Amino acid sequence: MSNSAGFPLPSSLKVVPGTEQAQAAYPYYTQFAPEDDQRFWFYNSMHFPEPMSAFDMVTAEAAYCALGAANTRVHCLPTTLGIDHRIINGRVYIGGNAVTDPAQIASRTAEFNQRAMYYYANWEKLYTQWKQKMLQLIKDARALPTPVLPELEPLEHVRAGRGVASNHYLLDTYQRTLEGYFRMWHHHFEFLLLGYGAYMTLFAFCKKAFPEISDQTVSRMVAGIDAEIFRPDEELRRLARCAVELGVDGHFREGVSAQDVIRSLEGAGAAGRSWLEELDKSREPWFNVNVGDGFYHYHRAWNDDLSLPFAGLPGYVRRVRAGERIERPLDKLQEGGRQLIADYRELLSSDEERAAYDQIITLAHRVFPYVEGHKFYCEHWYTNLFFNKIREFGALLAQNGFFASADDVFQLTHYELEAAIIDLMSAWSNGSAPRGPAHWPQRVAERRAAIAQWAKHETPPALGPVPEVIDDPAIVMLWGITRESLDEWLKAGTGADSNEIRGFAASSGVVEGPARLVRSVQEISKLQPGDILVCQVTNPTWTPVFQKIAAAVSDIGGSMSHAAIVAREFGLPAVVGTGSATTRIRDGQRIRVDGGRGIVTLLG
């Protein structure tokens, strides 16, 4: 059954035949129910662009649990509550809970003014506290012991009268690992929606005061502000300059592995050793970023796999050698922003309007460092520690025959993993054989096969009736989903304007060239100089590839998404939030990207 007034209904989506058992592994509260047909849902391809394994779904569960608490119970956003999520064929669909009753909006507005306004007034002090909390949480995660089960309890434990056997600490460490991850997401959302709210206020003011202003122009008013998430790429640029200054730049060539480069530098005398010392300075903490957006266990940190950062170094080295300035153009961006702010301020007709404008602009500048910087601490640094700790439990279970390799653990839900740990704890204490080796291998194989099948099937970008209004700040600012963009998605579904794809005008300029579809992190290596990147979404650690490409197009994203911000810094045309670019554009197809109008034209 489909919905003539909108997108396909959730009930029309079917589980891919043969994968029913894998679908059933996801918790009951994440399965679509008949009543969900009455609500609007969209596929969160920004954070979950690939089918998710059973354990990795904890990244959605913990995130939406914390987001909802921040919106609904802590800051009391007036017109929106939390976000529900559903899973089908490994894909995550989300739906916002809007507040429409005027009396409830008024009540929540009064609460919001007491709560959120305190955060806005004390932003710097609270943000400093926030960093301390996150660094302590990271320290605590690093201090968690490696899970082990000795043949016999160590004699020193017995003589110390510890009174608690080693098997208990498996459960203790696992529960602390899981608790820390859920706690991290509460810290993640402590400021985030307030930051987006400040942006939305700026956008709303400018749209009303200057009806002809573009989203891109408003975004440029807050461009050029620094944040930690940009630091890993800045460290790569620093290392490229060091390589040229030390005379070891010849070691950095396209296609040479990180391991081979490091080996060659180890044999390059004092200069090579000096560069490697500089590398070590960058790695801690700045290489604690994932190659993805932090939601998949196999998107390893740069520190775990140096392939991605080393793939970006040859390009930066070439540019340094050519005398180019490779630093982020913060001065230029900031000056451009100041000029825009001043020019538009002159158009306001009253002192009252100018005072409001100044206040809103100032707040947007104050919140930006957190809105971008939190990603480094949360999605990247902490989440990588979390997945690596789970991998340690996988190694212990694999040693005891539960499955073949440590990474098989990610085919279990976090509930199932606790059961497997208790199975092993009980067997160790009783001197019995654990039941897991007979139980899990078949299920792991079934679930791996299901993910491979799900990846072959496209999924609709949205489901259910189209809402009249979308005013959730996260949905608008981050995902780029508005009432207008949904209309474009519906048109795409009917085949209208078949040679054009429309989205957000993220960064000005017009470019023609070959499209290069990148559907996963593993495909980034396909990109060649001059290609137009076409993807579901980018993330901050992809920044080095922007020096190669001619333009960027994404399915998901708003004016403040990563692709939009970085494209503006590199001066590349970009169109984001198209909804359908990766399904309508063929790999290698020639396209034209008009980043000023938000139009992608299919040329051949």
mmCIF file of N, CA and C in Angstrom, residues 364-453:
data_model
loop_
_atom_site.group_PDB
_atom_site.id
_atom_site.type_symbol
_atom_site.label_atom_id
_atom_site.label_comp_id
_atom_site.label_asym_id
_atom_site.label_seq_id
_atom_site.Cartn_x
_atom_site.Cartn_y
_atom_site.Cartn_z
ATOM 1 N N ALA A 364 25.048 33.497 17.540
ATOM 2 C CA ALA A 364 25.413 32.482 16.550
ATOM 3 C C ALA A 364 26.918 32.253 16.531
ATOM 4 N N HIS A 365 27.696 33.318 16.657
ATOM 5 C CA HIS A 365 29.152 33.182 16.688
ATOM 6 C C HIS A 365 29.624 32.493 17.969
ATOM 7 N N ARG A 366 28.942 32.729 19.059
ATOM 8 C CA ARG A 366 29.336 32.104 20.326
ATOM 9 C C ARG A 366 29.076 30.602 20.311
ATOM 10 N N VAL A 367 28.000 30.167 19.665
ATOM 11 C CA VAL A 367 27.639 28.744 19.731
ATOM 12 C C VAL A 367 28.391 27.898 18.723
ATOM 13 N N PHE A 368 28.929 28.508 17.686
ATOM 14 C CA PHE A 368 29.503 27.717 16.595
ATOM 15 C C PHE A 368 30.609 26.769 17.050
ATOM 16 N N PRO A 369 31.563 27.196 17.888
ATOM 17 C CA PRO A 369 32.639 26.262 18.271
ATOM 18 C C PRO A 369 32.119 24.970 18.876
ATOM 19 N N TYR A 370 31.047 25.032 19.666
ATOM 20 C CA TYR A 370 30.505 23.780 20.214
ATOM 21 C C TYR A 370 29.776 22.987 19.145
ATOM 22 N N VAL A 371 28.970 23.649 18.337
ATOM 23 C CA VAL A 371 28.154 22.941 17.348
ATOM 24 C C VAL A 371 29.015 22.057 16.452
ATOM 25 N N GLU A 372 30.212 22.521 16.120
ATOM 26 C CA GLU A 372 31.114 21.702 15.317
ATOM 27 C C GLU A 372 32.117 20.926 16.180
ATOM 28 N N GLY A 373 32.634 21.554 17.245
ATOM 29 C CA GLY A 373 33.721 20.959 18.003
ATOM 30 C C GLY A 373 33.345 19.729 18.790
ATOM 31 N N HIS A 374 32.091 19.617 19.232
ATOM 32 C CA HIS A 374 31.692 18.467 20.051
ATOM 33 C C HIS A 374 31.901 17.145 19.328
ATOM 34 N N LYS A 375 31.855 17.171 17.990
ATOM 35 C CA LYS A 375 31.963 15.924 17.227
ATOM 36 C C LYS A 375 33.289 15.217 17.496
ATOM 37 N N PHE A 376 34.346 16.002 17.649
ATOM 38 C CA PHE A 376 35.650 15.381 17.873
ATOM 39 C C PHE A 376 35.648 14.565 19.157
ATOM 40 N N TYR A 377 35.122 15.139 20.227
ATOM 41 C CA TYR A 377 35.131 14.460 21.522
ATOM 42 C C TYR A 377 34.136 13.303 21.576
ATOM 43 N N CYS A 378 32.979 13.466 20.971
ATOM 44 C CA CYS A 378 31.868 12.516 21.148
ATOM 45 C C CYS A 378 31.843 11.430 20.078
ATOM 46 N N GLU A 379 31.428 11.802 18.858
ATOM 47 C CA GLU A 379 31.293 10.788 17.817
ATOM 48 C C GLU A 379 32.611 10.118 17.458
ATOM 49 N N HIS A 380 33.696 10.827 17.646
ATOM 50 C CA HIS A 380 34.977 10.295 17.196
ATOM 51 C C HIS A 380 35.809 9.717 18.343
ATOM 52 N N TRP A 381 36.378 10.562 19.186
ATOM 53 C CA TRP A 381 37.319 10.087 20.200
ATOM 54 C C TRP A 381 36.655 9.070 21.133
ATOM 55 N N TYR A 382 35.529 9.459 21.746
ATOM 56 C CA TYR A 382 34.911 8.549 22.715
ATOM 57 C C TYR A 382 34.329 7.309 22.039
ATOM 58 N N THR A 383 33.656 7.499 20.917
ATOM 59 C CA THR A 383 33.019 6.354 20.265
ATOM 60 C C THR A 383 34.046 5.337 19.807
ATOM 61 N N ASN A 384 35.214 5.794 19.360
ATOM 62 C CA ASN A 384 36.252 4.842 18.964
ATOM 63 C C ASN A 384 36.745 4.041 20.163
ATOM 64 N N LEU A 385 36.905 4.698 21.312
ATOM 65 C CA LEU A 385 37.276 3.977 22.538
ATOM 66 C C LEU A 385 36.214 2.938 22.885
ATOM 67 N N PHE A 386 34.960 3.317 22.721
ATOM 68 C CA PHE A 386 33.846 2.411 23.028
ATOM 69 C C PHE A 386 33.879 1.168 22.148
ATOM 70 N N PHE A 387 33.980 1.364 20.840
ATOM 71 C CA PHE A 387 34.004 0.215 19.929
ATOM 72 C C PHE A 387 35.237 -0.660 20.176
ATOM 73 N N ASN A 388 36.374 -0.048 20.486
ATOM 74 C CA ASN A 388 37.573 -0.853 20.746
ATOM 75 C C ASN A 388 37.426 -1.681 22.015
ATOM 76 N N LYS A 389 36.731 -1.151 23.011
ATOM 77 C CA LYS A 389 36.496 -1.935 24.222
ATOM 78 C C LYS A 389 35.550 -3.107 23.919
ATOM 79 N N ILE A 390 34.527 -2.873 23.117
ATOM 80 C CA ILE A 390 33.627 -3.968 22.722
ATOM 81 C C ILE A 390 34.404 -5.009 21.923
ATOM 82 N N ARG A 391 35.338 -4.543 21.112
ATOM 83 C CA ARG A 391 36.181 -5.465 20.336
ATOM 84 C C ARG A 391 37.009 -6.357 21.271
ATOM 85 N N GLU A 392 37.414 -5.834 22.421
ATOM 86 C CA GLU A 392 38.141 -6.651 23.399
ATOM 87 C C GLU A 392 37.255 -7.769 23.941
ATOM 88 N N PHE A 393 35.986 -7.466 24.189
ATOM 89 C CA PHE A 393 35.062 -8.522 24.603
ATOM 90 C C PHE A 393 34.885 -9.550 23.476
ATOM 91 N N GLY A 394 34.846 -9.061 22.239
ATOM 92 C CA GLY A 394 34.763 -9.973 21.102
ATOM 93 C C GLY A 394 35.948 -10.905 21.033
ATOM 94 N N ALA A 395 37.137 -10.367 21.317
ATOM 95 C CA ALA A 395 38.342 -11.203 21.297
ATOM 96 C C ALA A 395 38.274 -12.287 22.363
ATOM 97 N N LEU A 396 37.789 -11.935 23.558
ATOM 98 C CA LEU A 396 37.683 -12.927 24.635
ATOM 99 C C LEU A 396 36.680 -14.020 24.270
ATOM 100 N N LEU A 397 35.540 -13.616 23.703
ATOM 101 C CA LEU A 397 34.539 -14.610 23.311
ATOM 102 C C LEU A 397 35.043 -15.472 22.162
ATOM 103 N N ALA A 398 35.778 -14.877 21.228
ATOM 104 C CA ALA A 398 36.338 -15.662 20.119
ATOM 105 C C ALA A 398 37.361 -16.677 20.641
ATOM 106 N N GLN A 399 38.148 -16.271 21.618
ATOM 107 C CA GLN A 399 39.113 -17.204 22.217
ATOM 108 C C GLN A 399 38.414 -18.409 22.845
ATOM 109 N N ASN A 400 37.186 -18.197 23.282
ATOM 110 C CA ASN A 400 36.428 -19.267 23.926
ATOM 111 C C ASN A 400 35.428 -19.930 22.982
ATOM 112 N N GLY A 401 35.610 -19.722 21.661
ATOM 113 C CA GLY A 401 34.863 -20.468 20.664
ATOM 114 C C GLY A 401 33.484 -19.958 20.329
ATOM 115 N N PHE A 402 33.101 -18.772 20.811
ATOM 116 C CA PHE A 402 31.760 -18.262 20.538
ATOM 117 C C PHE A 402 31.582 -17.915 19.062
ATOM 118 N N PHE A 403 32.632 -17.465 18.416
ATOM 119 C CA PHE A 403 32.631 -17.168 16.985
ATOM 120 C C PHE A 403 34.077 -17.094 16.518
ATOM 121 N N ALA A 404 34.261 -16.831 15.232
ATOM 122 C CA ALA A 404 35.589 -16.986 14.635
ATOM 123 C C ALA A 404 36.524 -15.812 14.911
ATOM 124 N N SER A 405 36.005 -14.577 14.906
ATOM 125 C CA SER A 405 36.889 -13.417 15.058
ATOM 126 C C SER A 405 36.273 -12.407 16.013
ATOM 127 N N ALA A 406 37.129 -11.509 16.513
ATOM 128 C CA ALA A 406 36.674 -10.519 17.490
ATOM 129 C C ALA A 406 35.557 -9.647 16.931
ATOM 130 N N ASP A 407 35.632 -9.266 15.649
ATOM 131 C CA ASP A 407 34.630 -8.373 15.071
ATOM 132 C C ASP A 407 33.271 -9.044 14.882
ATOM 133 N N ASP A 408 33.200 -10.370 15.025
ATOM 134 C CA ASP A 408 31.895 -11.031 14.961
ATOM 135 C C ASP A 408 30.988 -10.576 16.098
ATOM 136 N N VAL A 409 31.579 -10.044 17.159
ATOM 137 C CA VAL A 409 30.780 -9.595 18.296
ATOM 138 C C VAL A 409 29.774 -8.523 17.893
ATOM 139 N N PHE A 410 30.075 -7.779 16.823
ATOM 140 C CA PHE A 410 29.192 -6.688 16.414
ATOM 141 C C PHE A 410 27.933 -7.176 15.690
ATOM 142 N N GLN A 411 27.814 -8.486 15.505
ATOM 143 C CA GLN A 411 26.574 -9.051 14.959
ATOM 144 C C GLN A 411 25.588 -9.390 16.079
ATOM 145 N N LEU A 412 25.958 -9.166 17.330
ATOM 146 C CA LEU A 412 25.068 -9.348 18.468
ATOM 147 C C LEU A 412 24.526 -7.993 18.899
ATOM 148 N N THR A 413 23.284 -7.947 19.382
ATOM 149 C CA THR A 413 22.790 -6.714 19.987
ATOM 150 C C THR A 413 23.498 -6.515 21.320
ATOM 151 N N HIS A 414 23.389 -5.326 21.870
ATOM 152 C CA HIS A 414 24.068 -5.109 23.153
ATOM 153 C C HIS A 414 23.415 -5.925 24.262
ATOM 154 N N TYR A 415 22.133 -6.285 24.103
ATOM 155 C CA TYR A 415 21.496 -7.190 25.062
ATOM 156 C C TYR A 415 22.067 -8.608 24.915
ATOM 157 N N GLU A 416 22.216 -9.049 23.681
ATOM 158 C CA GLU A 416 22.739 -10.392 23.435
ATOM 159 C C GLU A 416 24.192 -10.518 23.890
ATOM 160 N N LEU A 417 24.957 -9.445 23.733
ATOM 161 C CA LEU A 417 26.350 -9.491 24.171
ATOM 162 C C LEU A 417 26.430 -9.670 25.688
ATOM 163 N N GLU A 418 25.571 -8.991 26.417
ATOM 164 C CA GLU A 418 25.565 -9.188 27.875
ATOM 165 C C GLU A 418 25.221 -10.635 28.213
ATOM 166 N N ALA A 419 24.258 -11.231 27.491
ATOM 167 C CA ALA A 419 23.911 -12.633 27.733
ATOM 168 C C ALA A 419 25.090 -13.554 27.434
ATOM 169 N N ALA A 420 25.820 -13.268 26.342
ATOM 170 C CA ALA A 420 26.984 -14.096 26.000
ATOM 171 C C ALA A 420 28.065 -13.977 27.069
ATOM 172 N N ILE A 421 28.255 -12.765 27.595
ATOM 173 C CA ILE A 421 29.254 -12.576 28.651
ATOM 174 C C ILE A 421 28.865 -13.363 29.897
ATOM 175 N N ILE A 422 27.593 -13.310 30.256
ATOM 176 C CA ILE A 422 27.140 -14.049 31.440
ATOM 177 C C ILE A 422 27.247 -15.556 31.214
ATOM 178 N N ASP A 423 26.970 -16.007 30.002
ATOM 179 C CA ASP A 423 27.166 -17.417 29.649
ATOM 180 C C ASP A 423 28.612 -17.823 29.930
ATOM 181 N N LEU A 424 29.572 -17.009 29.451
ATOM 182 C CA LEU A 424 30.985 -17.318 29.653
ATOM 183 C C LEU A 424 31.357 -17.236 31.132
ATOM 184 N N MET A 425 30.855 -16.226 31.836
ATOM 185 C CA MET A 425 31.121 -16.089 33.272
ATOM 186 C C MET A 425 30.642 -17.320 34.041
ATOM 187 N N SER A 426 29.427 -17.774 33.695
ATOM 188 C CA SER A 426 28.850 -18.923 34.399
ATOM 189 C C SER A 426 29.643 -20.197 34.129
ATOM 190 N N ALA A 427 29.994 -20.389 32.861
ATOM 191 C CA ALA A 427 30.756 -21.589 32.493
ATOM 192 C C ALA A 427 32.115 -21.609 33.201
ATOM 193 N N TRP A 428 32.779 -20.466 33.245
ATOM 194 C CA TRP A 428 34.086 -20.375 33.918
ATOM 195 C C TRP A 428 33.944 -20.709 35.395
ATOM 196 N N SER A 429 32.902 -20.187 36.022
ATOM 197 C CA SER A 429 32.738 -20.416 37.458
ATOM 198 C C SER A 429 32.344 -21.856 37.765
ATOM 199 N N ASN A 430 31.580 -22.479 36.857
ATOM 200 C CA ASN A 430 31.065 -23.829 37.119
ATOM 201 C C ASN A 430 31.984 -24.936 36.616
ATOM 202 N N GLY A 431 32.955 -24.573 35.799
ATOM 203 C CA GLY A 431 33.788 -25.593 35.186
ATOM 204 C C GLY A 431 33.088 -26.313 34.061
ATOM 205 N N SER A 432 32.008 -25.713 33.552
ATOM 206 C CA SER A 432 31.239 -26.302 32.448
ATOM 207 C C SER A 432 31.663 -25.673 31.122
ATOM 208 N N ALA A 433 31.185 -26.259 30.032
ATOM 209 C CA ALA A 433 31.408 -25.665 28.712
ATOM 210 C C ALA A 433 30.344 -24.596 28.468
ATOM 211 N N PRO A 434 30.718 -23.423 27.935
ATOM 212 C CA PRO A 434 29.710 -22.406 27.628
ATOM 213 C C PRO A 434 28.802 -22.874 26.489
ATOM 214 N N ARG A 435 27.590 -22.333 26.441
ATOM 215 C CA ARG A 435 26.628 -22.710 25.400
ATOM 216 C C ARG A 435 26.829 -21.890 24.109
ATOM 217 N N GLY A 436 27.541 -20.758 24.242
ATOM 218 C CA GLY A 436 27.686 -19.848 23.110
ATOM 219 C C GLY A 436 28.283 -20.444 21.855
ATOM 220 N N PRO A 437 29.311 -21.287 21.938
ATOM 221 C CA PRO A 437 29.907 -21.830 20.712
ATOM 222 C C PRO A 437 28.932 -22.621 19.854
ATOM 223 N N ALA A 438 27.897 -23.185 20.441
ATOM 224 C CA ALA A 438 26.891 -23.893 19.650
ATOM 225 C C ALA A 438 25.771 -22.966 19.193
ATOM 226 N N HIS A 439 25.687 -21.789 19.818
ATOM 227 C CA HIS A 439 24.552 -20.898 19.567
ATOM 228 C C HIS A 439 24.857 -19.794 18.560
ATOM 229 N N TRP A 440 26.057 -19.179 18.659
ATOM 230 C CA TRP A 440 26.283 -17.929 17.943
ATOM 231 C C TRP A 440 26.834 -18.042 16.525
ATOM 232 N N PRO A 441 27.675 -18.998 16.182
ATOM 233 C CA PRO A 441 28.252 -18.977 14.830
ATOM 234 C C PRO A 441 27.225 -18.921 13.706
ATOM 235 N N GLN A 442 26.157 -19.691 13.803
ATOM 236 C CA GLN A 442 25.151 -19.683 12.746
ATOM 237 C C GLN A 442 24.451 -18.328 12.675
ATOM 238 N N ARG A 443 24.139 -17.750 13.810
ATOM 239 C CA ARG A 443 23.456 -16.456 13.820
ATOM 240 C C ARG A 443 24.346 -15.344 13.284
ATOM 241 N N VAL A 444 25.630 -15.402 13.627
ATOM 242 C CA VAL A 444 26.568 -14.414 13.097
ATOM 243 C C VAL A 444 26.633 -14.508 11.578
ATOM 244 N N ALA A 445 26.707 -15.721 11.064
ATOM 245 C CA ALA A 445 26.767 -15.916 9.602
ATOM 246 C C ALA A 445 25.491 -15.412 8.940
ATOM 247 N N GLU A 446 24.327 -15.722 9.532
ATOM 248 C CA GLU A 446 23.049 -15.264 8.978
ATOM 249 C C GLU A 446 22.984 -13.739 8.917
ATOM 250 N N ARG A 447 23.456 -13.103 9.972
ATOM 251 C CA ARG A 447 23.349 -11.646 10.032
ATOM 252 C C ARG A 447 24.335 -10.960 9.101
ATOM 253 N N ARG A 448 25.523 -11.535 8.949
ATOM 254 C CA ARG A 448 26.462 -10.979 7.972
ATOM 255 C C ARG A 448 25.884 -11.091 6.562
ATOM 256 N N ALA A 449 25.292 -12.229 6.260
ATOM 257 C CA ALA A 449 24.698 -12.427 4.935
ATOM 258 C C ALA A 449 23.536 -11.464 4.719
ATOM 259 N N ALA A 450 22.751 -11.221 5.766
ATOM 260 C CA ALA A 450 21.617 -10.303 5.648
ATOM 261 C C ALA A 450 22.085 -8.889 5.335
ATOM 262 N N ILE A 451 23.135 -8.419 6.010
ATOM 263 C CA ILE A 451 23.650 -7.071 5.750
ATOM 264 C C ILE A 451 24.108 -6.946 4.298
ATOM 265 N N ALA A 452 24.747 -7.993 3.786
ATOM 266 C CA ALA A 452 25.179 -7.975 2.382
ATOM 267 C C ALA A 452 23.976 -7.883 1.449
ATOM 268 N N GLN A 453 22.886 -8.569 1.777
ATOM 269 C CA GLN A 453 21.676 -8.508 0.956
ATOM 270 C C GLN A 453 21.033 -7.135 1.054
#
